[in-house]
Coordinates of C-alpha atoms in Angstrom, one line a residue:
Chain A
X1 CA -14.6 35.0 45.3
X2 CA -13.7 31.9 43.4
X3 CA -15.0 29.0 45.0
X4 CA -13.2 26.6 42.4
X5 CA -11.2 23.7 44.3
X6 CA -7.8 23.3 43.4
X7 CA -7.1 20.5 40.9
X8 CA -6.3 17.5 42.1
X9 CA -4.0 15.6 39.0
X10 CA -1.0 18.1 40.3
X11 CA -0.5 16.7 43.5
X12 CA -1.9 13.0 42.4
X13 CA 0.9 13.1 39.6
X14 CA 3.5 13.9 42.1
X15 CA 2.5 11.5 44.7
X16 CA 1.6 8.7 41.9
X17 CA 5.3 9.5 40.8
X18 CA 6.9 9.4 44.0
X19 CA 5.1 6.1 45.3
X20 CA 5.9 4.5 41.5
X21 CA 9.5 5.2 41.0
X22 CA 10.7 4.3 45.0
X23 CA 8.9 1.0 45.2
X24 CA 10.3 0.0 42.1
X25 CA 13.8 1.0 42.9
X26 CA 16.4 -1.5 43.8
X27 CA 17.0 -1.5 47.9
X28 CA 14.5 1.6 48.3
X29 CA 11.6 -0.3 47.4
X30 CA 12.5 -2.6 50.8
X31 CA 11.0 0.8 52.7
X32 CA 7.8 -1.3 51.3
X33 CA 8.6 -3.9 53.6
X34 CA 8.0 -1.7 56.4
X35 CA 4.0 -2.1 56.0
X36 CA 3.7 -0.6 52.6
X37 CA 5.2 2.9 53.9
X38 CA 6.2 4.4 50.4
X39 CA 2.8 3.5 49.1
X40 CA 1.3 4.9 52.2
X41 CA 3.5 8.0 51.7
X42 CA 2.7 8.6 48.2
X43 CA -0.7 8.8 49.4
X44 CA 0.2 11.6 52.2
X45 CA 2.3 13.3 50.3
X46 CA -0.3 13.8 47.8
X47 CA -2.4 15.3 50.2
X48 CA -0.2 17.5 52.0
X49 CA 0.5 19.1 47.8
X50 CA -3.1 19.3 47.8
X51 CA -3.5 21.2 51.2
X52 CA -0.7 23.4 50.6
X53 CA -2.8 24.5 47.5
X54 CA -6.0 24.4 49.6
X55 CA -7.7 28.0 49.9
X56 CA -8.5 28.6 54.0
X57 CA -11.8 30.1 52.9
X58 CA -13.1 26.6 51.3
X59 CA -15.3 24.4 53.5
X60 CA -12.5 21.4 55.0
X61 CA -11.3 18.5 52.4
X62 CA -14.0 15.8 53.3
X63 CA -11.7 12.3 53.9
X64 CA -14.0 11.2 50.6
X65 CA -12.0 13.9 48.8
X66 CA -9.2 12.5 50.2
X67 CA -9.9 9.1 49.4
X68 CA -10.3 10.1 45.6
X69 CA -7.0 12.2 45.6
X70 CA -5.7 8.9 47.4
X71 CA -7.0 6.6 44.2
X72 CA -5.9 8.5 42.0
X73 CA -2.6 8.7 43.4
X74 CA -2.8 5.0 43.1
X75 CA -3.8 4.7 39.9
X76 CA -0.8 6.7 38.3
X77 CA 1.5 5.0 40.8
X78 CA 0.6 1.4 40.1
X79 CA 1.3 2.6 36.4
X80 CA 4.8 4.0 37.1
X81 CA 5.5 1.2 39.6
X82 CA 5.0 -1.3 36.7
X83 CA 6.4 0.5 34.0
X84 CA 9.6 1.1 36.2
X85 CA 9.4 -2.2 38.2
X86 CA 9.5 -4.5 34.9
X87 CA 12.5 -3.6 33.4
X88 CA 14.6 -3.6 36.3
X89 CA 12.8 -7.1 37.3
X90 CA 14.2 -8.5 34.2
X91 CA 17.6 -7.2 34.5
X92 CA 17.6 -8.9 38.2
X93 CA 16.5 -12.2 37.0
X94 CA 18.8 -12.1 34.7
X95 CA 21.5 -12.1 37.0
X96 CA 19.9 -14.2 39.6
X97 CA 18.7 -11.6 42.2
X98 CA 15.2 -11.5 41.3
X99 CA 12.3 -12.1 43.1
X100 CA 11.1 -15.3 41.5
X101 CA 14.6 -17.7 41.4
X102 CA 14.8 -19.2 37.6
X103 CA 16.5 -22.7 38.8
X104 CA 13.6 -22.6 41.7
X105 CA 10.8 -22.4 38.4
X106 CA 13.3 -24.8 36.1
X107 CA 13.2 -27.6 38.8
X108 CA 9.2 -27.2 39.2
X109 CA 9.1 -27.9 35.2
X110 CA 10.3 -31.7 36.3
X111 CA 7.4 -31.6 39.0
X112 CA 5.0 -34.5 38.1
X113 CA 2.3 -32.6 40.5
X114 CA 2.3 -29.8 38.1
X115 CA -0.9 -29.4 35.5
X116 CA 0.6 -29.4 31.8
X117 CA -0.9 -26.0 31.2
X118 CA 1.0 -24.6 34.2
X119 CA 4.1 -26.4 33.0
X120 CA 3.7 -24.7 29.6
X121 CA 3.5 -21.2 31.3
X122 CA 6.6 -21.5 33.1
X123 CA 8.7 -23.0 30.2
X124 CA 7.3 -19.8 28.4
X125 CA 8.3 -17.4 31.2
X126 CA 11.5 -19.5 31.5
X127 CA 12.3 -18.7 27.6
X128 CA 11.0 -15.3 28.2
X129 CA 13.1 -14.3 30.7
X130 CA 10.0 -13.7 33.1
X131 CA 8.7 -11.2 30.5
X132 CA 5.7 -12.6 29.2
X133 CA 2.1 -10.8 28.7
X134 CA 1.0 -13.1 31.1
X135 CA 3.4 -11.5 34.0
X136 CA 3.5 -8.1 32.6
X137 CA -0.4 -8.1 33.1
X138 CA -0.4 -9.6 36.8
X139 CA 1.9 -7.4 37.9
X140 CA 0.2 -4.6 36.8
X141 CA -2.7 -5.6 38.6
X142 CA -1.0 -6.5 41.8
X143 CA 1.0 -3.5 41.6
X144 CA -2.0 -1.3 40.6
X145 CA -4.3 -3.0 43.4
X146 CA -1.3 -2.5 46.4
X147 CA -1.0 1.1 45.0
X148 CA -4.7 2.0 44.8
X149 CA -5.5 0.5 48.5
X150 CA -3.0 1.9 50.4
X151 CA -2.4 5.5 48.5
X152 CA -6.3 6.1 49.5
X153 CA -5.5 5.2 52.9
X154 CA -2.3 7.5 53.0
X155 CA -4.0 10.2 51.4
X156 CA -7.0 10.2 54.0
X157 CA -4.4 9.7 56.8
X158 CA -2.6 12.4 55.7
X159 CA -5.9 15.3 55.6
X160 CA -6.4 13.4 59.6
X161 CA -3.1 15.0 60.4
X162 CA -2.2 17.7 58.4
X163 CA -5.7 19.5 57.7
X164 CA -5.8 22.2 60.8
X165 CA -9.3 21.8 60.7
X166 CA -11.6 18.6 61.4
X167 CA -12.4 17.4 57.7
X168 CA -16.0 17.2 56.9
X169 CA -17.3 13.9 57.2
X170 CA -18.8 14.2 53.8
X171 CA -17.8 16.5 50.7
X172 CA -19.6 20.1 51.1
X173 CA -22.3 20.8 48.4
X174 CA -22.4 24.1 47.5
X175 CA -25.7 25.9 46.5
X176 CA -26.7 26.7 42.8
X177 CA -24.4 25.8 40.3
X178 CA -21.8 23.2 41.0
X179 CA -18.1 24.3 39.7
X180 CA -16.5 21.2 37.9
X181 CA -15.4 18.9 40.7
X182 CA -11.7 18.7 41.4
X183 CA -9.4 18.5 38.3
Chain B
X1 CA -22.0 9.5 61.5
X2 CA -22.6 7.2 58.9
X3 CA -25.2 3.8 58.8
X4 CA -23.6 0.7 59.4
X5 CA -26.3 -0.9 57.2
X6 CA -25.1 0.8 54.3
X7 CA -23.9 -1.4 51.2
X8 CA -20.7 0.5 50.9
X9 CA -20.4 -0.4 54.6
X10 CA -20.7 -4.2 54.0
X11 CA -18.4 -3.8 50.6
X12 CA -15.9 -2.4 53.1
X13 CA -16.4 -4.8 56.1
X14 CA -16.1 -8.0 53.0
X15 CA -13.3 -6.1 51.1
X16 CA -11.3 -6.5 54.8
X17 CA -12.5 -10.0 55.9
X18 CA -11.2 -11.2 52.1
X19 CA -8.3 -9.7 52.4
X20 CA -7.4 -11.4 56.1
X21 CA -8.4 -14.8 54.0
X22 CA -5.8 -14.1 51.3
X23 CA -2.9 -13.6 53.7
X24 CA -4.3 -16.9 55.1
X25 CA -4.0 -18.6 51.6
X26 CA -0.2 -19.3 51.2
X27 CA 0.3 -21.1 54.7
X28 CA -2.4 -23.2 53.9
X29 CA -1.8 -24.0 50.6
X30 CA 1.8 -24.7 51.8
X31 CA 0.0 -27.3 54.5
X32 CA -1.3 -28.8 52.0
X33 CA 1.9 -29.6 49.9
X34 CA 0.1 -27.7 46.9
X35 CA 2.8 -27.3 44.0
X36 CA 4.4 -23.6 43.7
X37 CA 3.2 -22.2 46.7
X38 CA 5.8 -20.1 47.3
X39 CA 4.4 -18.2 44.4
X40 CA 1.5 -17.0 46.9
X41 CA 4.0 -15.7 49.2
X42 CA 6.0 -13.8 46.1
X43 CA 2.6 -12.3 46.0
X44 CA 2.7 -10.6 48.9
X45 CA 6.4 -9.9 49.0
X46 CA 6.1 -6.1 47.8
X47 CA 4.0 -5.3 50.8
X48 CA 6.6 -6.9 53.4
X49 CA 9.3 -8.6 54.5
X50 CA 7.6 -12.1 55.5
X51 CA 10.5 -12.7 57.6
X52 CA 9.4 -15.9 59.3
X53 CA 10.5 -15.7 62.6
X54 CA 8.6 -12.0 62.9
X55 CA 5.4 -13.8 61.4
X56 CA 2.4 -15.3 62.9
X57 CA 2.5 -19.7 62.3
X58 CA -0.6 -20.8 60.5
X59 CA -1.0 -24.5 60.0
X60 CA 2.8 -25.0 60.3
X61 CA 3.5 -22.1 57.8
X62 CA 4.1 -18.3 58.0
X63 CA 1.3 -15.8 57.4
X64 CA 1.8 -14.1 53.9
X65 CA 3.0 -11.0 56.1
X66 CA 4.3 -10.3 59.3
X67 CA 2.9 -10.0 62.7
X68 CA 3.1 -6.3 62.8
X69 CA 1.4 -6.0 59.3
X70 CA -1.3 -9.1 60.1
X71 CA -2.2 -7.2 63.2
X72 CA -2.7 -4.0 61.3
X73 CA -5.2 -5.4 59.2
X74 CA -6.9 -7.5 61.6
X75 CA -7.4 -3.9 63.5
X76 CA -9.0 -2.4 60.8
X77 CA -11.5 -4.9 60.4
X78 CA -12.3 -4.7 64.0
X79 CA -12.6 -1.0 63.6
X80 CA -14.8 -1.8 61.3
X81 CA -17.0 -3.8 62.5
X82 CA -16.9 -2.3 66.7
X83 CA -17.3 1.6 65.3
X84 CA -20.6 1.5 64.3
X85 CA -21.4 0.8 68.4
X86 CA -18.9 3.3 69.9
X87 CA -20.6 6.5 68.4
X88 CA -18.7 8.8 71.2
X89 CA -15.9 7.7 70.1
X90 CA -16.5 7.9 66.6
X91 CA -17.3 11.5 67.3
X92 CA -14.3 12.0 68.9
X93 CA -12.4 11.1 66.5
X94 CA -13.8 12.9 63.6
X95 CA -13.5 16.4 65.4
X96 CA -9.7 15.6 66.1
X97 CA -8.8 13.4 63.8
X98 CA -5.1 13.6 65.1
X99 CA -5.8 11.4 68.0
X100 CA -4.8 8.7 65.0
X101 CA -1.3 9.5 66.1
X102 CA -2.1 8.3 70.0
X103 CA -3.4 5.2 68.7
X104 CA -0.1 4.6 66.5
X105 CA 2.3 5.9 69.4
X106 CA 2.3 2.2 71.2
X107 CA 3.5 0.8 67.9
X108 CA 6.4 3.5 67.7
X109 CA 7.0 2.5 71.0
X110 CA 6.7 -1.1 70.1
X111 CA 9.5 -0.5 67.2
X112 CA 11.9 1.1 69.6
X113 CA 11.4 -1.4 72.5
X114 CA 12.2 -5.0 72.7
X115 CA 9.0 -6.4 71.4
X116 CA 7.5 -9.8 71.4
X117 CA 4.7 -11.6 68.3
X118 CA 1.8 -10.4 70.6
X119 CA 3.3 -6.7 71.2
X120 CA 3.6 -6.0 67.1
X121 CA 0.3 -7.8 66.7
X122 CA -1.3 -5.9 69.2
X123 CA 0.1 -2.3 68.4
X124 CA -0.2 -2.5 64.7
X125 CA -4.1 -3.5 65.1
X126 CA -4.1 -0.5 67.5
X127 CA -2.5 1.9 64.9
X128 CA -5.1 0.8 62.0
X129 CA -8.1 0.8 64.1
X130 CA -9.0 4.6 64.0
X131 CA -8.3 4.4 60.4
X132 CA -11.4 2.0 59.5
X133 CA -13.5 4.6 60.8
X134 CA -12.0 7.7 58.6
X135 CA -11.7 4.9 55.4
X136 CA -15.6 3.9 56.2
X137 CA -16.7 7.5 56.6
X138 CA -14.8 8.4 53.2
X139 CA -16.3 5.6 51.1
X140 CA -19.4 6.7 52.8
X141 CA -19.5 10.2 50.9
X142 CA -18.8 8.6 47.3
X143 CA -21.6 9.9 45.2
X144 CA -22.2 7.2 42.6
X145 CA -25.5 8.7 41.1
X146 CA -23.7 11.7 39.4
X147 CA -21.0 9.5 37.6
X148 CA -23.9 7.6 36.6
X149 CA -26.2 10.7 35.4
X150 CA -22.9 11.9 33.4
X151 CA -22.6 8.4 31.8
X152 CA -26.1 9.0 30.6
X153 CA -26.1 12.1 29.1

């Protein structure tokens, strides 16, 4: 009997995908707004791909299993959420509908309170149409830290309600040789 | 069940409590006149709608997220810190884990209702509460040595 778990990139890649492309999506991505669902969803889809795939004669996904599937759900997520997000961010700004108001930063630049460094950075983001390495960088890492945090949670949510049977509080170990663990 | 005195535990249980002191940041940095602080809220602005007459006032200033979402992590943070004393509980949950949805129905029934500040608070820290548990007992099973022995080799 092949005791091999299925892989987990599969389902990770379709929920990473899922989560990446529909927060970054004009109007869709407000679903977000509604306490992070499409993250959150990302996350339970994953899991309910990986279930689907889930031999019954395996011991139950452990919620640690869940929580890796979850991160690395996230991971690939937060990638695709940046790499989809920035482009269209630019496109708003340019026309005045993005999240960050140009005038708003402009005015800021005459701010006496500002540091001279800061005021530097903006006149460079200014110029730059919000696209410098500077931004691209800290959105990645907001987007890759919302992504990571609440795809783990929605993957382990989703094994709580969609596994039929109570999921083992930690991962089963199998006897003798170990088969290469998930993916 | 897990040990509450586990590291991972603690990582967890400081993970949360910075977190709640993040979405504190912006209203107070707002207070305190401090130059772009609207830039803290933009920070937060993927994860909700920060509408303020749905949020919790902080120092004269909106919470980076709303009542509904501030209540849902202030719940998990209670879970985690109240779970490690309610073992039957605990128990309970883990052999039917879909009792999560009972604990979220009063915030689906909070959305459907009129609802006030305290009812969202109160029903989204409900609907995250059983959640700490599952998220603790998951980083609990993270085996760190193997990654570690691999790394070696």
């Amino acid at each position: 009997m092949n005791e091999q778990k299925p892989p987990i990139v599969i389902p990770a890649l379709i929920g990473g995908v899922f989560l990446g492309v529909t927060s970054a999506l004009p109007l869709i991505e407000f679903i977000n707004c509604a306490c992070c669902a499409l993250v959150i969803g990302g996350g339970v889809l994953a899991s309910v791909l990986y279930l689907r795939d889930y031999p019954d004669y395996l011991p139950p996904i452990s919620y640690t299993d869940a929580a890796v599937l979850g991160l690395l759900t996230g991971v690939i997520g937060g990638f695709i959420w940046t790499m989809v997000d920035l482009p269209l961010e630019f496109f708003k700004m340019q026309i005045g509908m993005g999240m960050m108001d140009i005038s708003e930063l402009s005015e800021a630049l005459d701010d006496p309170r500002i540091p001279p460094a800061l005021q530097t950075f903006l006149a460079d983001f200014i110029a730059h149409g919000g696209m410098t390495p500077g931004v691209i960088i800290f959105s990645f890492i907001m987007n890759l830290m919302f992504s990571v945090i609440f795809a783990t949670i929605g993957a382990i949510i989703g094994i709580a309600i969609f596994q039929k049977r109570p999921a083992a509080s930690v991962p089963p170990t199998a006897p003798g040789p170990q088969p290469p663990v998930m993916g | 069940m897990p040990s509450s005195r586990s590291w991972r535990y603690w990582i967890l249980v400081t993970g949360s409590t910075l977190w709640l002191v993040l979405l504190l940041a912006p209203p107070w940095l707002s207070s305190r006149g401090v130059p772009l602080s609207d830039f803290s809220y933009d920070c937060f602005a993927s994860l909700c709608h920060q509408l303020p007459e749905r949020s919790i006032q902080v120092w004269g200033n909106p919470v980076a997220v709303c009542a509904r979402c501030s209540g849902l992590y202030f719940g998990f943070l209670i879970g985690l810190l109240i779970f490690p004393s309610l073992r039957t509980l605990s128990r309970q949950i883990l052999a039917r884990p879909r009792l999560l949805i009972l604990f979220a129905f009063p915030m689906a029934l909070d959305l459907l209702l009129t609802n006030s500040a305290a009812s969202r608070f109160l029903s989204g820290a409900a609907a995250s509460f059983p959640v700490a548990l599952l998220v603790w007992v998951a980083i609990e099973g993270l085996q760190l040595r193997p990654l570690l022995r691999r790394k070696e080799v």
